Coordinates of C-alpha atoms and ligand atoms in Angstrom, one line a residue:
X10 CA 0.0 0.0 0.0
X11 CA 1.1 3.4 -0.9
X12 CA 1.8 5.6 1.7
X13 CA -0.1 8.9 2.4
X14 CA 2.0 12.2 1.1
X15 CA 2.8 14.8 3.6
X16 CA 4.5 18.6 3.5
X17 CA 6.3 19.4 6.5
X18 CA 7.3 23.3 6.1
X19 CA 10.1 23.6 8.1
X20 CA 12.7 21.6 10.6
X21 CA 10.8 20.7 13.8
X22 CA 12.2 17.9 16.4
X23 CA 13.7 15.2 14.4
X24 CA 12.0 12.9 16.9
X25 CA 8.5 14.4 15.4
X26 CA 9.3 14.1 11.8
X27 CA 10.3 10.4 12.6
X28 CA 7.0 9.5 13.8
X29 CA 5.8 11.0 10.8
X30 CA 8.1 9.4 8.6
X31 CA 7.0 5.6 10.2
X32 CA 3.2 6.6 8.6
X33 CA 4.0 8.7 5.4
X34 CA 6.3 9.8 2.4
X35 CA 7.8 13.3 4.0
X36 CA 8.7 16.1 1.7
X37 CA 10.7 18.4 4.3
X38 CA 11.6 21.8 3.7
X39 CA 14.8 22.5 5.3
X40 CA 15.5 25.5 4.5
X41 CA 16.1 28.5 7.4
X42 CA 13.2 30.6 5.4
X43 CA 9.5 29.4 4.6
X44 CA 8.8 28.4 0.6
X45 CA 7.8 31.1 -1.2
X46 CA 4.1 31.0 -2.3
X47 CA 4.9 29.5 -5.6
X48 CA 7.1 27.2 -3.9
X49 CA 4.4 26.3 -1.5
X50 CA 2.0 25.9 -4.1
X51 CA 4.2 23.6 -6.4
X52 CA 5.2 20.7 -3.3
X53 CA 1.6 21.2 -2.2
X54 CA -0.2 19.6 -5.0
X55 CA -1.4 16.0 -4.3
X56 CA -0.3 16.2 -0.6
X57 CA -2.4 14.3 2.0
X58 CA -1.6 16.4 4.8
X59 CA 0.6 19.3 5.8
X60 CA 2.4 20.5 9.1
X61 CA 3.0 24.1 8.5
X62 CA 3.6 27.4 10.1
X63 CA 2.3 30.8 11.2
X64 CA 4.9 31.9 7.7
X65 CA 3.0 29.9 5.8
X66 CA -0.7 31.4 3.9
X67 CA -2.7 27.8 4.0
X68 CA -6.2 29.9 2.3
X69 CA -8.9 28.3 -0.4
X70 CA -6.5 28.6 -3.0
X71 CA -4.0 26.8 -1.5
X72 CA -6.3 24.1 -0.6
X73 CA -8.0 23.7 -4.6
X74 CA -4.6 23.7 -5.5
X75 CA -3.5 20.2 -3.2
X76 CA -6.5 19.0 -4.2
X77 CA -9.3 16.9 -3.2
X78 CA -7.3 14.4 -1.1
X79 CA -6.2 16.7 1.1
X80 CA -7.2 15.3 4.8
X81 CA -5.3 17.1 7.6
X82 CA -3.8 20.7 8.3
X83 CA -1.3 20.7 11.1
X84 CA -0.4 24.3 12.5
X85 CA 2.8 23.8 14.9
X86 CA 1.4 27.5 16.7
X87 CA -1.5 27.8 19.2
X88 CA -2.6 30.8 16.8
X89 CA -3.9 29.9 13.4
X90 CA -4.7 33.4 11.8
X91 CA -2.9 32.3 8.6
X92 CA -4.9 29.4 7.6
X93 CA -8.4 30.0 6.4
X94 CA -10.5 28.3 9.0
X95 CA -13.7 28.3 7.3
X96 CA -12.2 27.1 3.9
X97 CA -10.9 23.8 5.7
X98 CA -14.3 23.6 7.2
X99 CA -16.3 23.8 4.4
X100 CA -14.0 21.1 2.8
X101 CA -14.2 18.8 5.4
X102 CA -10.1 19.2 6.5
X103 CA -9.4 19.4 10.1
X104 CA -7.2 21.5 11.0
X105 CA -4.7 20.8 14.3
X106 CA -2.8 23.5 16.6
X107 CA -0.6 23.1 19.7
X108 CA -2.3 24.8 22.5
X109 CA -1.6 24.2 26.3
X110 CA 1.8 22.8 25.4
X111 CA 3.3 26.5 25.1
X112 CA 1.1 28.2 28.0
X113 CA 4.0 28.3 30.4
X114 CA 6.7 29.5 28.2
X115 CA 4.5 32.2 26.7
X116 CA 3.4 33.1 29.8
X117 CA 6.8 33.4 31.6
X118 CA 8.3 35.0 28.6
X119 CA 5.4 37.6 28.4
X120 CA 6.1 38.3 32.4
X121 CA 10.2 38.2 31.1
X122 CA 9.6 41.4 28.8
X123 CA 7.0 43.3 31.7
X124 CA 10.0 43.2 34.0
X125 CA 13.0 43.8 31.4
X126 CA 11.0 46.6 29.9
X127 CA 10.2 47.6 33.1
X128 CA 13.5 48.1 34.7
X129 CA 15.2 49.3 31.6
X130 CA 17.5 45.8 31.2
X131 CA 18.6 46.3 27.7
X132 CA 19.3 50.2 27.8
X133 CA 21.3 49.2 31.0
X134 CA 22.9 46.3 28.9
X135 CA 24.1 48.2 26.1
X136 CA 25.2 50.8 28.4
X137 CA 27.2 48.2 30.6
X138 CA 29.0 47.4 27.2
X139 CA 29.4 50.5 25.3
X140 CA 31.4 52.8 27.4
X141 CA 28.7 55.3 28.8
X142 CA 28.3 53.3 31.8
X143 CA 30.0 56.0 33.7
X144 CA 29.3 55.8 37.5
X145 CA 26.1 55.0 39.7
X146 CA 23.9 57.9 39.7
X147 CA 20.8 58.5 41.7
X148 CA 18.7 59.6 39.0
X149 CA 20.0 57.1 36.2
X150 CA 18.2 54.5 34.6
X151 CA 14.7 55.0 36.7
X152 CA 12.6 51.6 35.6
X153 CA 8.7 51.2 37.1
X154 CA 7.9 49.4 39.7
X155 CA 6.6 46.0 39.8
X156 CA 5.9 45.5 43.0
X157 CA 2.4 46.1 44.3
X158 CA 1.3 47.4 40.6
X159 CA -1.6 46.8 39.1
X160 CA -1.9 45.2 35.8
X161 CA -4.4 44.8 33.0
X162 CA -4.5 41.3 31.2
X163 CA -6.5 41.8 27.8
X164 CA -7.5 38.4 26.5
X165 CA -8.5 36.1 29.6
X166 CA -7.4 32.7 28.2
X167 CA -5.0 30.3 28.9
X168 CA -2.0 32.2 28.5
X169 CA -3.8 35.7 29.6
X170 CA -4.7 33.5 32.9
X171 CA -1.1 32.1 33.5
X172 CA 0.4 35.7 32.9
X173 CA -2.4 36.8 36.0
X174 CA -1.1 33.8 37.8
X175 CA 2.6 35.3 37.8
X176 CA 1.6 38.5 38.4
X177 CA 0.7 37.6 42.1
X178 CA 3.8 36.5 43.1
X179 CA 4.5 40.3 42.8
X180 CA 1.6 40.9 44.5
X181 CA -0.5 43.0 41.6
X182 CA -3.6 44.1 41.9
X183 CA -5.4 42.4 38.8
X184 CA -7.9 43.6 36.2
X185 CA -9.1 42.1 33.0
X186 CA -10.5 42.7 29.7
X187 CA -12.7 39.8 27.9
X188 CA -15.6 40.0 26.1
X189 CA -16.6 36.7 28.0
X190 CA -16.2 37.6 32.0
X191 CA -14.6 34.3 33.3
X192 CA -16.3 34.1 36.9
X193 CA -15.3 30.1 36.6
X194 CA -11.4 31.8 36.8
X195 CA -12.3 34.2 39.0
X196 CA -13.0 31.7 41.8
X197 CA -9.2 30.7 41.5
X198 CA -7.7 34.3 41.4
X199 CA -8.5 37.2 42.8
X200 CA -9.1 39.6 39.7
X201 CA -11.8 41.9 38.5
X202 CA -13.6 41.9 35.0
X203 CA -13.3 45.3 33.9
X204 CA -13.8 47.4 30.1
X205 CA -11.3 48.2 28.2
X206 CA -11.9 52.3 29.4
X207 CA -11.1 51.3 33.4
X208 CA -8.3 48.8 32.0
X209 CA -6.3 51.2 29.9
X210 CA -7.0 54.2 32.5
X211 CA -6.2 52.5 35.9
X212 CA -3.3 49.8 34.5
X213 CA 0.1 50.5 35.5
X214 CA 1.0 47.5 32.9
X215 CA -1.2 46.3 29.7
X216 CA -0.7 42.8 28.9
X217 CA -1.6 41.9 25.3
X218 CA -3.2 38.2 25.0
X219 CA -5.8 37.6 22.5
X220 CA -5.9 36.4 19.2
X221 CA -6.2 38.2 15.8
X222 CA -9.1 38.0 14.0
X223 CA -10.9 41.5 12.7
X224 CA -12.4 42.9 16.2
X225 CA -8.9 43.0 17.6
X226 CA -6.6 44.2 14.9
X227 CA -5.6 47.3 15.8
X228 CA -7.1 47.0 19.0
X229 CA -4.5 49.4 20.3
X230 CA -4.5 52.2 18.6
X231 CA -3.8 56.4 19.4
X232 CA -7.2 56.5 21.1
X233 CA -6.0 53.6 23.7
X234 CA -2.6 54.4 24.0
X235 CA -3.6 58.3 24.9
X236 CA -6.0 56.9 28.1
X237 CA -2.8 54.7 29.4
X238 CA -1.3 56.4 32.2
X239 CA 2.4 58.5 31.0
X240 CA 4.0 55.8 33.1
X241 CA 2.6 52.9 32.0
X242 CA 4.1 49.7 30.1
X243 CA 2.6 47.7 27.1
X244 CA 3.5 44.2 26.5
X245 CA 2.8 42.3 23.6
X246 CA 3.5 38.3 23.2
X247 CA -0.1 37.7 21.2
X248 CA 0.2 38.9 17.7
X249 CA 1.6 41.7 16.0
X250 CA -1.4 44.0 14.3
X251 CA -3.2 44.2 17.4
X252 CA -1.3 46.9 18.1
X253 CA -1.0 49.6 15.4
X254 CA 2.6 50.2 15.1
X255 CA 2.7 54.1 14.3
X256 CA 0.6 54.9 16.9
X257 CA 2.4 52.9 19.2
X258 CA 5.7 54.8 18.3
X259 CA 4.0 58.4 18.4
X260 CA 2.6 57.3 22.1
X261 CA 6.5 56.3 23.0
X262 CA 7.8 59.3 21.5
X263 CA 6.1 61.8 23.2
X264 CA 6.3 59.6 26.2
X265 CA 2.3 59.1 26.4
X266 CA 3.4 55.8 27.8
X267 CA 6.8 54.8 29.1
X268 CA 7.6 51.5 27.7
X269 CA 6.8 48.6 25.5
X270 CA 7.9 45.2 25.4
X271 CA 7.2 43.6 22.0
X272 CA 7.7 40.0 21.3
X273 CA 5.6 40.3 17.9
X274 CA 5.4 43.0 15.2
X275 CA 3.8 44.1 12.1
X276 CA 5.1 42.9 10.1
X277 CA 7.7 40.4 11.0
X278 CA 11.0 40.4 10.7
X279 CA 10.1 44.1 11.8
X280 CA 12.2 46.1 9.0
X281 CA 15.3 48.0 9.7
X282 CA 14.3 51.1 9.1
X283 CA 11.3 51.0 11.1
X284 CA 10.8 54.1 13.3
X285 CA 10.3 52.0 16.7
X286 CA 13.5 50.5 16.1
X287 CA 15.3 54.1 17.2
X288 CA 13.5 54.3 20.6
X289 CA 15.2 52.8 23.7
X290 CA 11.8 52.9 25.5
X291 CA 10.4 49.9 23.2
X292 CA 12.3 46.2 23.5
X293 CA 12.0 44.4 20.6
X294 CA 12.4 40.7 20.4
X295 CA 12.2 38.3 17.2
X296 CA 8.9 36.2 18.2
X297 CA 10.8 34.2 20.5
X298 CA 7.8 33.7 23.7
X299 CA 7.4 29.7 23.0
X300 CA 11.0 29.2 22.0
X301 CA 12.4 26.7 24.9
X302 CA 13.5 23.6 24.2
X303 CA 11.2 21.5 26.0
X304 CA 8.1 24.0 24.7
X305 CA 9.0 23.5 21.2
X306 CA 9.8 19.6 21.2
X307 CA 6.2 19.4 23.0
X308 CA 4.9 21.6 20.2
X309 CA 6.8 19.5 17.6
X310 CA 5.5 16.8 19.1
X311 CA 1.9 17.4 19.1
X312 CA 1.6 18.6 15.5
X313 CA 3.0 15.2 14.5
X314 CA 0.5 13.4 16.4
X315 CA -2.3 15.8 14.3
X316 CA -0.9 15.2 11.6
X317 CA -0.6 11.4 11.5
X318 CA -4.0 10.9 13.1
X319 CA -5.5 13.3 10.4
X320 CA -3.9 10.9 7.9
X321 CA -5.6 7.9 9.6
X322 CA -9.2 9.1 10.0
X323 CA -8.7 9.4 13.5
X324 CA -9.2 12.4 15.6
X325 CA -7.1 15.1 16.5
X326 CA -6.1 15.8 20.1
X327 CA -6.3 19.6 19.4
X328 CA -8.2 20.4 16.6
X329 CA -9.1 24.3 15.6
X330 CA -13.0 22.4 14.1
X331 CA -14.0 20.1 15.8
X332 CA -16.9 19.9 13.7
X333 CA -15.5 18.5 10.7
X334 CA -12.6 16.2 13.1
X335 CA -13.2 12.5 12.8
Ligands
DGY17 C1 1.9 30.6 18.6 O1 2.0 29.4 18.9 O2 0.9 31.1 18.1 C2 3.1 31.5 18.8 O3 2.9 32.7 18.3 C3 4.3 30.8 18.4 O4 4.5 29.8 19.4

């Protein structure tokens, strides 16, 4: 019997592409950058299944163009706002994504930028290294505090709730923005359900967890950022165009808000020349929030098992609709 036809879009785990291997014929792109469209388009056709990634457009056309057979779409991401959800549904494709397995390192990497934006590590880093680190002054370097602040998690999900349950080890007050209050959580954390208008007003830091889909693209925009307190930080470890990135840099500039820690951008790579780049107020890091090793094996991991239970008929253990899984 011939074996089913997969696409694997980039190097994962080599122990995941194994598994996949024992079940299917594996066309694995290797290279450091994602196929170009065409690219993707031309290894596509035929395929029984792909594991691909938040680079990768995976829309109707690209499902006409694999064709009829196609059975399973495997996103190694918890986010999935590059595939055309509906499109797979309407064919009859489920489509797979690695929640849970990343809450934690998100999480702590999203509570990682509040503190190094925060206290001003990287400015202090480049000045330890480039010569201007002159001599301990009282009034150099001045960083928010942490302690006893009050922060404002938008997006009350998994990861939105683990960053709420770090932010009591620093004893915060908590508020929340979700257009679903989540009493269930509230019984397990003391936090208060607030609008956006009390959030963005009373939050000493704005935590950035939702997803993107249309209502929260530009979510943050000149409007928000001019109702956050002058001292207040934004953090971002969700997805890029929530926050409009001009507006965000006009806020930083005129020191509307004091900081920003951004783990996503819009676009990414965020180019060179981009005007947020020449602020030190605004730490920029290249998408990096899942990115340990045991976070990405796990997420490796479970995209293989979508994948090759896709390709069996079976059911997925995380699947982004349900109502056309097996
Ligand atoms: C995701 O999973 O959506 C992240 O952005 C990458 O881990």
């Amino acid at each position: 019997m011939t074996k089913p036809r997969v696409l694997i879009t980039r190097n994962i785990f080599p122990e995941a592409i194994k598994a996949i291997e024992q079940v299917a014929e594996v066309d694995l792109w290797t290279d450091e950058m994602p196929p170009s469209r065409e690219v993707l388009l031309e290894k596509s056709k035929g395929i029984d299944g792909i594991l691909c990634l938040l680079t990768d457009k995976i829309d109707g056309e690209f499902m006409d163009n694999a064709g009829p057979q196609l059975k399973v779409i495997s996103q190694i991401a918890v986010g999935y706002n590059n595939i055309d959800i509906a499109e797979a549904t309407k064919r009859g494709i489920p489509v797979g994504y690695t929640p849970d397995v990343l809450t934690h390192a998100t999480a702590d990497f999203a509570f990682t930028l509040l503190m190094a934006a925060a206290r001003l590590v990287i400015p202090g880093h480049i000045s330890a290294h480039d010569g201007s680190w002159k001599t301990w002054h009282p009034l150099h370097f001045l960083g928010q505090d942490i302690y006893g602040s009050k922060i404002g998690i938008v997006g009350m999900g998994r990861i939105g709730f683990e960053m709420a349950k770090r932010s009591t080890g620093f004893d915060m007050d908590i508020l929340y923005y979700d257009v679903n209050r989540r009493e269930d959580l509230e019984k397990k954390l003391k936090m208060t359900h607030v609008g956006m208008d009390e959030l963005l007003t009373q939050s000493d830091f704005v935590s950035i967890h939702v997803d993107l889909n249309p209502t929260t693209q530009h979510m943050f925009s000149t409007e928000q950022f001019k109702q956050m307190k002058n001292s207040s930080v934004i953090i971002n470890a969700a997805r890029g165009p929530v926050i409009d990135h001009m507006a965000l840099y006009e806020a930083l500039k005129n020191k509307e808000i004091a900081g920003a820690g951004l783990d996503v951008t819009d676009p990414e790579p965020i180019p060179n020349d981009h005007p947020l780049l020449t602020l030190d107020n605004c730490l920029i890091v290249p998408h990096i929030a899942s990115a340990t090793i045991e976070t990405r094996r796990a997420m490796s991991n479970l995209a293989a098992a979508n994948l090759i239970n896709g390709l069996k008929g079976t059911s997925l253990s995380t699947c982004v609709n349900p109502e056309v899984d097996n």
